[in-house]
CSV table of N, CA and C in Angstrom, one decimal:
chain,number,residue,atom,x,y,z
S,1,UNK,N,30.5,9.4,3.4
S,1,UNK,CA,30.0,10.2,4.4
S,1,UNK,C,29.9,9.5,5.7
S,2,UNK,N,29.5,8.2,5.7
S,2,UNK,CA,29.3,7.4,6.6
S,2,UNK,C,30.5,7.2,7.3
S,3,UNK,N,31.6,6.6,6.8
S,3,UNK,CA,32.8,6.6,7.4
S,3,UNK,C,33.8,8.2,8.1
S,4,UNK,N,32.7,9.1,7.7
S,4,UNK,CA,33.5,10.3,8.5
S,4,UNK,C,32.4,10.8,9.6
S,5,UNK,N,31.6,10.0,10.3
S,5,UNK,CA,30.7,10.3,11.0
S,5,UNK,C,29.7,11.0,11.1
S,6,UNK,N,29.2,11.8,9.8
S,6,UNK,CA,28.8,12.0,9.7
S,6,UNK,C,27.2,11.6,9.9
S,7,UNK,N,25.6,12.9,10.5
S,7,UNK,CA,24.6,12.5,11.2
S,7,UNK,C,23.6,13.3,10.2
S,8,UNK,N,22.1,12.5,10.0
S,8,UNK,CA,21.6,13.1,9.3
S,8,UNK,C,20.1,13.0,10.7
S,9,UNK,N,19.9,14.2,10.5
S,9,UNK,CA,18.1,13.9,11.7
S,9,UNK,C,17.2,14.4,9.7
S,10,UNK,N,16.3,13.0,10.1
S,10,UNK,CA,14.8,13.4,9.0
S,10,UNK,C,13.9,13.8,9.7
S,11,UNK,N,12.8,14.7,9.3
S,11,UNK,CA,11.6,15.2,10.0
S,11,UNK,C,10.4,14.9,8.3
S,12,UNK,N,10.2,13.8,8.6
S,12,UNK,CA,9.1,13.1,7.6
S,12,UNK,C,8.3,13.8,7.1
S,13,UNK,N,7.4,14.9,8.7
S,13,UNK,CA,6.0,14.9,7.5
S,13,UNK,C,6.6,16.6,7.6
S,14,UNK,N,7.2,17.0,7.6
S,14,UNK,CA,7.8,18.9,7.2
S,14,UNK,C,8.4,19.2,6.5
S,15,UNK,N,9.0,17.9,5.6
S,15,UNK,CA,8.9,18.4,4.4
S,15,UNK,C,7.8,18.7,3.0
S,16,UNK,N,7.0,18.0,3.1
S,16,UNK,CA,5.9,18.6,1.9
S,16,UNK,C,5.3,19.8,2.8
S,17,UNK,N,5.0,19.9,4.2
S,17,UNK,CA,4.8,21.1,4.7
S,17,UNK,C,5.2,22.3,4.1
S,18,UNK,N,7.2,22.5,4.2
S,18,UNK,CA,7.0,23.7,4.1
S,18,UNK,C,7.8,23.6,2.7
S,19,UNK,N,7.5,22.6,1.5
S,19,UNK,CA,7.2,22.6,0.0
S,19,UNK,C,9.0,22.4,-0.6
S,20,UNK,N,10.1,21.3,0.5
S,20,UNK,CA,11.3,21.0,0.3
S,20,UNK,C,11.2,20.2,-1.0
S,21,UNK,N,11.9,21.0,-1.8
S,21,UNK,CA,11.6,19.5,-3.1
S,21,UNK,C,10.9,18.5,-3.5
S,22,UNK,N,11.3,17.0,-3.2
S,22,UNK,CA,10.1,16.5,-3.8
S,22,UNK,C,9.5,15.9,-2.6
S,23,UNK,N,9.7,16.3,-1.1
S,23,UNK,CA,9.1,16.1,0.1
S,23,UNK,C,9.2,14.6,0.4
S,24,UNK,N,10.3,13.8,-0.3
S,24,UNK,CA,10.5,12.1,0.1
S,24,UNK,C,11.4,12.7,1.3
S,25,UNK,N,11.4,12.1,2.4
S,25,UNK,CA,12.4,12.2,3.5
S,25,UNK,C,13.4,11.2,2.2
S,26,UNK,N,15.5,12.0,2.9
S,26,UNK,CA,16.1,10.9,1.9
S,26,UNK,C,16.5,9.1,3.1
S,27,UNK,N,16.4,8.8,3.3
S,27,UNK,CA,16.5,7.8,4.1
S,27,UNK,C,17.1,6.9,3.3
S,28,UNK,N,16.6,6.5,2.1
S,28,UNK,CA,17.5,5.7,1.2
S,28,UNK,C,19.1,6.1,0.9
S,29,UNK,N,19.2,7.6,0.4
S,29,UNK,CA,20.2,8.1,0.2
S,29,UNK,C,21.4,8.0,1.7
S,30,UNK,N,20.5,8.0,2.7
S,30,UNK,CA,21.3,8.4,3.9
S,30,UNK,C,22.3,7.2,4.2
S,31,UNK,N,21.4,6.3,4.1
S,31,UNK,CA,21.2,4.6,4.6
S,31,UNK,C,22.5,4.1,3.2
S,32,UNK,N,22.4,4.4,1.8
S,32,UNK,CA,23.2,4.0,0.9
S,32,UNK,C,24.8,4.8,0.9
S,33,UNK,N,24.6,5.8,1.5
S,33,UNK,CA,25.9,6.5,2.3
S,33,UNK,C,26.4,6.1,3.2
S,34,UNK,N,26.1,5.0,4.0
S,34,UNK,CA,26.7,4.4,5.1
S,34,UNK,C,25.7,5.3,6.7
S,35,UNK,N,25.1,5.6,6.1
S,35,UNK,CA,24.5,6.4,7.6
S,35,UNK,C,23.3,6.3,8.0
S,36,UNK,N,23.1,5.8,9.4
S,36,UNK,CA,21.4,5.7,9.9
S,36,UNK,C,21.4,6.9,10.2
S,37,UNK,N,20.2,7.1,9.9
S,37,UNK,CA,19.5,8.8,9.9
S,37,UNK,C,18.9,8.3,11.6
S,38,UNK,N,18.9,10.0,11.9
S,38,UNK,CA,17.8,9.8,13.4
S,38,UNK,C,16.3,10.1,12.8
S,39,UNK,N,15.7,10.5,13.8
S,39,UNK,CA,13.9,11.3,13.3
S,39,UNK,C,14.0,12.3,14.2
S,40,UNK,N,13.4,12.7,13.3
S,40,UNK,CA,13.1,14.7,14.1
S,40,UNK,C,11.5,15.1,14.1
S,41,UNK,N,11.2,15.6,14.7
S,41,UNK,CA,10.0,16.7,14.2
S,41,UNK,C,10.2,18.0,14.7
S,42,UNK,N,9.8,18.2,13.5
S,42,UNK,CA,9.7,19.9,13.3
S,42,UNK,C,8.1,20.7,12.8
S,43,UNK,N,8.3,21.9,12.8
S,43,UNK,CA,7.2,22.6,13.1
S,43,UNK,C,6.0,22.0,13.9
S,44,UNK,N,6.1,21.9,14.7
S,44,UNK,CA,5.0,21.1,15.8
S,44,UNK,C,3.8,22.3,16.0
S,45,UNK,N,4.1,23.4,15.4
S,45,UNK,CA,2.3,24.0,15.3
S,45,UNK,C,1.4,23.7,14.4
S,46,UNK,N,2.0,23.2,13.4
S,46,UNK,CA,1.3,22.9,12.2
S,46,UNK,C,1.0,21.3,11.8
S,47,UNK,N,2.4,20.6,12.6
S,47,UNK,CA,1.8,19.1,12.2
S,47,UNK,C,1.9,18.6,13.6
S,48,UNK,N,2.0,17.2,13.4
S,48,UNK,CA,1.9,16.0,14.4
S,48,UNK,C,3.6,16.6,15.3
S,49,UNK,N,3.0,16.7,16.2
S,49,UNK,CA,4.3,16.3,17.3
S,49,UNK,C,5.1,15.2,18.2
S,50,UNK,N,4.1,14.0,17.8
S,50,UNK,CA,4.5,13.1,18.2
S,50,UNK,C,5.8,12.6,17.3
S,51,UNK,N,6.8,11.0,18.2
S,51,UNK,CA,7.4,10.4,16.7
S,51,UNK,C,6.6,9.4,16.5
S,52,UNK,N,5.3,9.3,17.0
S,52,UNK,CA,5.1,7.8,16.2
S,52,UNK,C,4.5,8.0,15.1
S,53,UNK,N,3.8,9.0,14.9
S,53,UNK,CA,3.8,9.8,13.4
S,53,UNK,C,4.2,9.7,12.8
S,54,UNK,N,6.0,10.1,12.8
S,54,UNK,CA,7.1,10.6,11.9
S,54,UNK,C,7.6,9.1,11.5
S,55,UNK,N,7.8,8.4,12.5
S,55,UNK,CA,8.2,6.9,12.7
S,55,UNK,C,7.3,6.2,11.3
S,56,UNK,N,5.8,6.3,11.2
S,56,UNK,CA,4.8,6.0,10.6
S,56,UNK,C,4.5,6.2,9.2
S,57,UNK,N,5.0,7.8,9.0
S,57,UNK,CA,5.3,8.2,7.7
S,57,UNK,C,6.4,8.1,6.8
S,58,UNK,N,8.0,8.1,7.7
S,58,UNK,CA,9.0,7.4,6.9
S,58,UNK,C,8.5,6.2,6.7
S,59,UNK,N,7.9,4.9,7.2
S,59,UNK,CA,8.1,3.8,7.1
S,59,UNK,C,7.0,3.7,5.4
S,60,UNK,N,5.8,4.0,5.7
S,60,UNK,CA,5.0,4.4,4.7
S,60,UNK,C,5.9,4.8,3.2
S,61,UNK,N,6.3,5.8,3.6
S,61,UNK,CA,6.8,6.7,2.4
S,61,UNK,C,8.1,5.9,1.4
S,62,UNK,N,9.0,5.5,2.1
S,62,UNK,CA,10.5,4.6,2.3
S,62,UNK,C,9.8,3.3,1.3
S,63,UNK,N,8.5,2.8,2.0
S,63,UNK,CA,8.2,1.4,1.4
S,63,UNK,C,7.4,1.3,0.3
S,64,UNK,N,7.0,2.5,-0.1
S,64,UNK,CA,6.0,3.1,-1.6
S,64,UNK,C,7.3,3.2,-2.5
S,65,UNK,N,8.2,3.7,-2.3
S,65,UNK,CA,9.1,4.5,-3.0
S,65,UNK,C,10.1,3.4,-3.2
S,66,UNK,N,10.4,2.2,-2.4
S,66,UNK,CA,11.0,1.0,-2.4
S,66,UNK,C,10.6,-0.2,-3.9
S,67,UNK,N,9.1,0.2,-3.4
S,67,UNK,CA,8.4,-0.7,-4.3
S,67,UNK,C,8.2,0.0,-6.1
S,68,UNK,N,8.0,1.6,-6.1
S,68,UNK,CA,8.1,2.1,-6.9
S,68,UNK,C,9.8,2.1,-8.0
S,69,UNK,N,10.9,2.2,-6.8
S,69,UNK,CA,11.9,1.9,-7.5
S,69,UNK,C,12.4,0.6,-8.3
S,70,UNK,N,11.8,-0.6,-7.4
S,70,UNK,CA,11.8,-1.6,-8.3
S,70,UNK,C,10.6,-2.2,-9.8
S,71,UNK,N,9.8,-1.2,-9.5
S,71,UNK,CA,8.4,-1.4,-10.5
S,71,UNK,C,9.0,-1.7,-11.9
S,72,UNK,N,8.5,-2.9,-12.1
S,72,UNK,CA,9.0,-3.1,-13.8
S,72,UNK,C,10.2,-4.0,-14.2
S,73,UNK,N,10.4,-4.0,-13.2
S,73,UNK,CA,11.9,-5.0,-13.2
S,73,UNK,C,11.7,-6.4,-12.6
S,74,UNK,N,12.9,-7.0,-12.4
S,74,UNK,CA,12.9,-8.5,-11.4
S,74,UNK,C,13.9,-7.9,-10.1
S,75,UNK,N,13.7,-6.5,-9.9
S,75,UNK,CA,14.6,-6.6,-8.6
S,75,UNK,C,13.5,-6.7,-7.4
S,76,UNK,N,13.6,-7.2,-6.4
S,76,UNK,CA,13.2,-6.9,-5.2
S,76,UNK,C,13.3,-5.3,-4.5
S,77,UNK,N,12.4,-5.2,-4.0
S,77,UNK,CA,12.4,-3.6,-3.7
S,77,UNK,C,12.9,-4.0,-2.6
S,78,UNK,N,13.8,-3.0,-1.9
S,78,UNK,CA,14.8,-2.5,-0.7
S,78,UNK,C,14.0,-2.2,0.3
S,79,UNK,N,13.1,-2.7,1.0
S,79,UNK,CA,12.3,-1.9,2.2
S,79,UNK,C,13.0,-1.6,3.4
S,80,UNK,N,12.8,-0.8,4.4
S,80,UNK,CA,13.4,-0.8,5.2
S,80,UNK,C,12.4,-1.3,6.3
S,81,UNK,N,12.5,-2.0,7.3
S,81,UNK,CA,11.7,-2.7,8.4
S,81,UNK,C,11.0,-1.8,9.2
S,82,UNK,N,10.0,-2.4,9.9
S,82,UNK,CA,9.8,-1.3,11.6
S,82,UNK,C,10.9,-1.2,12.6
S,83,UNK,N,11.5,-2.3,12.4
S,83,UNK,CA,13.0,-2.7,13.4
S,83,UNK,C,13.7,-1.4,13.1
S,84,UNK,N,14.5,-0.8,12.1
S,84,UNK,CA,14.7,-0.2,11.2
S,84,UNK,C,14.3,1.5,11.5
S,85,UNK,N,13.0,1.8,11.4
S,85,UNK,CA,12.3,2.6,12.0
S,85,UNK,C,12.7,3.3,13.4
S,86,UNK,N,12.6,2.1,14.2
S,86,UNK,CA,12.2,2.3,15.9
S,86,UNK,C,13.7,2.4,15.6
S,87,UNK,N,15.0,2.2,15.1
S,87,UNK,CA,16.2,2.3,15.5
S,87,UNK,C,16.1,4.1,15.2
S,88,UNK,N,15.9,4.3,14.4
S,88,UNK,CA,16.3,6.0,13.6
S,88,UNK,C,15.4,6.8,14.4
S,89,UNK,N,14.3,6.3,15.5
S,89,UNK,CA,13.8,7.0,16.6
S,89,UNK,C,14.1,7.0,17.4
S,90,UNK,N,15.5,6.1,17.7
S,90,UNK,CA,15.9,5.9,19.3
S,90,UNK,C,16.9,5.9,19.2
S,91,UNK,N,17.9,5.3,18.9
S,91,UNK,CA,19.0,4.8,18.9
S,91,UNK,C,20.0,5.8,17.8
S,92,UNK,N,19.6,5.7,16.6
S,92,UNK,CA,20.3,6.7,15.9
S,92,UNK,C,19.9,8.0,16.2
S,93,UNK,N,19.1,8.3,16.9
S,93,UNK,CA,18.3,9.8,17.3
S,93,UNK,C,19.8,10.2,18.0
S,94,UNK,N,19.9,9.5,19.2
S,94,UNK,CA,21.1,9.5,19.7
S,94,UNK,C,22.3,10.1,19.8
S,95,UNK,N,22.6,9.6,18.2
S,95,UNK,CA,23.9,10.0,17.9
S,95,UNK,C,24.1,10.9,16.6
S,96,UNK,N,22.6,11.3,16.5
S,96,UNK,CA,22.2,12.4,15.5
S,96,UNK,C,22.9,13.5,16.2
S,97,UNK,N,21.9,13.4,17.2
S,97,UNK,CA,22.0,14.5,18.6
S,97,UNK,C,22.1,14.5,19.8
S,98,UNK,N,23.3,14.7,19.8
S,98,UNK,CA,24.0,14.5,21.4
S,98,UNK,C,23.4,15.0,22.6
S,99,UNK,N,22.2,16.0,22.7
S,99,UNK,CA,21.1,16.3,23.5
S,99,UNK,C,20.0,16.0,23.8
S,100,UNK,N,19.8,14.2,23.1
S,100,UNK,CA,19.3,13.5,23.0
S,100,UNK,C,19.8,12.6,23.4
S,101,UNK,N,21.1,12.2,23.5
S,101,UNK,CA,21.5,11.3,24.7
S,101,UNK,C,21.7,10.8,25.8
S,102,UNK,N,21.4,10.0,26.7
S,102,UNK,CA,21.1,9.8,27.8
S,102,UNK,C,22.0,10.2,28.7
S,103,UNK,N,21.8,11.0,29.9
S,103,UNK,CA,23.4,11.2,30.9
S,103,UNK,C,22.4,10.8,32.2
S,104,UNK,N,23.6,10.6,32.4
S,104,UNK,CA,23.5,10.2,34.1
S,104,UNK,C,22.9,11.5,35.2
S,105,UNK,N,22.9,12.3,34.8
S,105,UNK,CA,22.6,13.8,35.8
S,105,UNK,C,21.0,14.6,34.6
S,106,UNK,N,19.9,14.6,35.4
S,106,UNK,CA,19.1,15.6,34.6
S,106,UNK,C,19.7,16.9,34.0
S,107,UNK,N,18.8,16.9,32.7
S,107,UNK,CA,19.1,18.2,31.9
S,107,UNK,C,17.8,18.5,31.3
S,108,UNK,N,17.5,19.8,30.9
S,108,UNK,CA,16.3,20.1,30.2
S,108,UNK,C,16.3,19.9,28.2
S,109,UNK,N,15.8,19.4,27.9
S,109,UNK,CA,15.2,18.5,26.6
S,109,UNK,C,15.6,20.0,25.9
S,110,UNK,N,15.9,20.4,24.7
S,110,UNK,CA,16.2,21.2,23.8
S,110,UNK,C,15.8,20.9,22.3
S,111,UNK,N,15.5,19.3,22.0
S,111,UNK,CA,14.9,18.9,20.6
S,111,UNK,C,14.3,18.1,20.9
């Protein structure tokens, strides 16, 4: 999926909100497909609107679930960094969402 350009945007804490399966953002899955995910938030009446939130809860969630997948074994768990993070807030946001990308001429914000 990675190689066909494909873009994933995660919204961290809306998924146990509105009761998506097992509410893990997939970030491992995205990332093991060849693809940096951006960050999203969604429903901003009900949760945090900010991203340093969202930013805060994948990193959290990613690094439980890192540690959980290697529990029991001699592998090292896979964490993903804050480096890591602040990229899928900014940079891959980006190219999640092209309305999110910087232009040279003002425009009004849409996500």
């Amino acid at each position: 999926m990675g190689e066909t350009g494909t873009t994933v945007a995660l919204a961290p804490t809306s998924d146990a909100q509105i009761g998506l399966e097992t509410a893990i953002p997939a970030v491992d899955e995205a990332l093991s497909a060849g693809i940096r995910p951006g960050l999203s938030i969604d429903v901003e009446v009900a949760l945090a609107g900010d991203m340093f939130t969202q930013m805060r809860a994948l990193h959290a969630i990613q690094r439980m679930r890192a540690v959980n997948a290697a529990y029991g074994t001699d592998r090292r768990p896979q964490r993903i960094t804050t480096h890591d993070v602040l990229d899928f807030a900014t940079t891959s946001l980006t190219s999640t969402c092209p309305l999110c990308a910087p232009r040279s001429t003002p425009r009004a914000r849409t996500c």
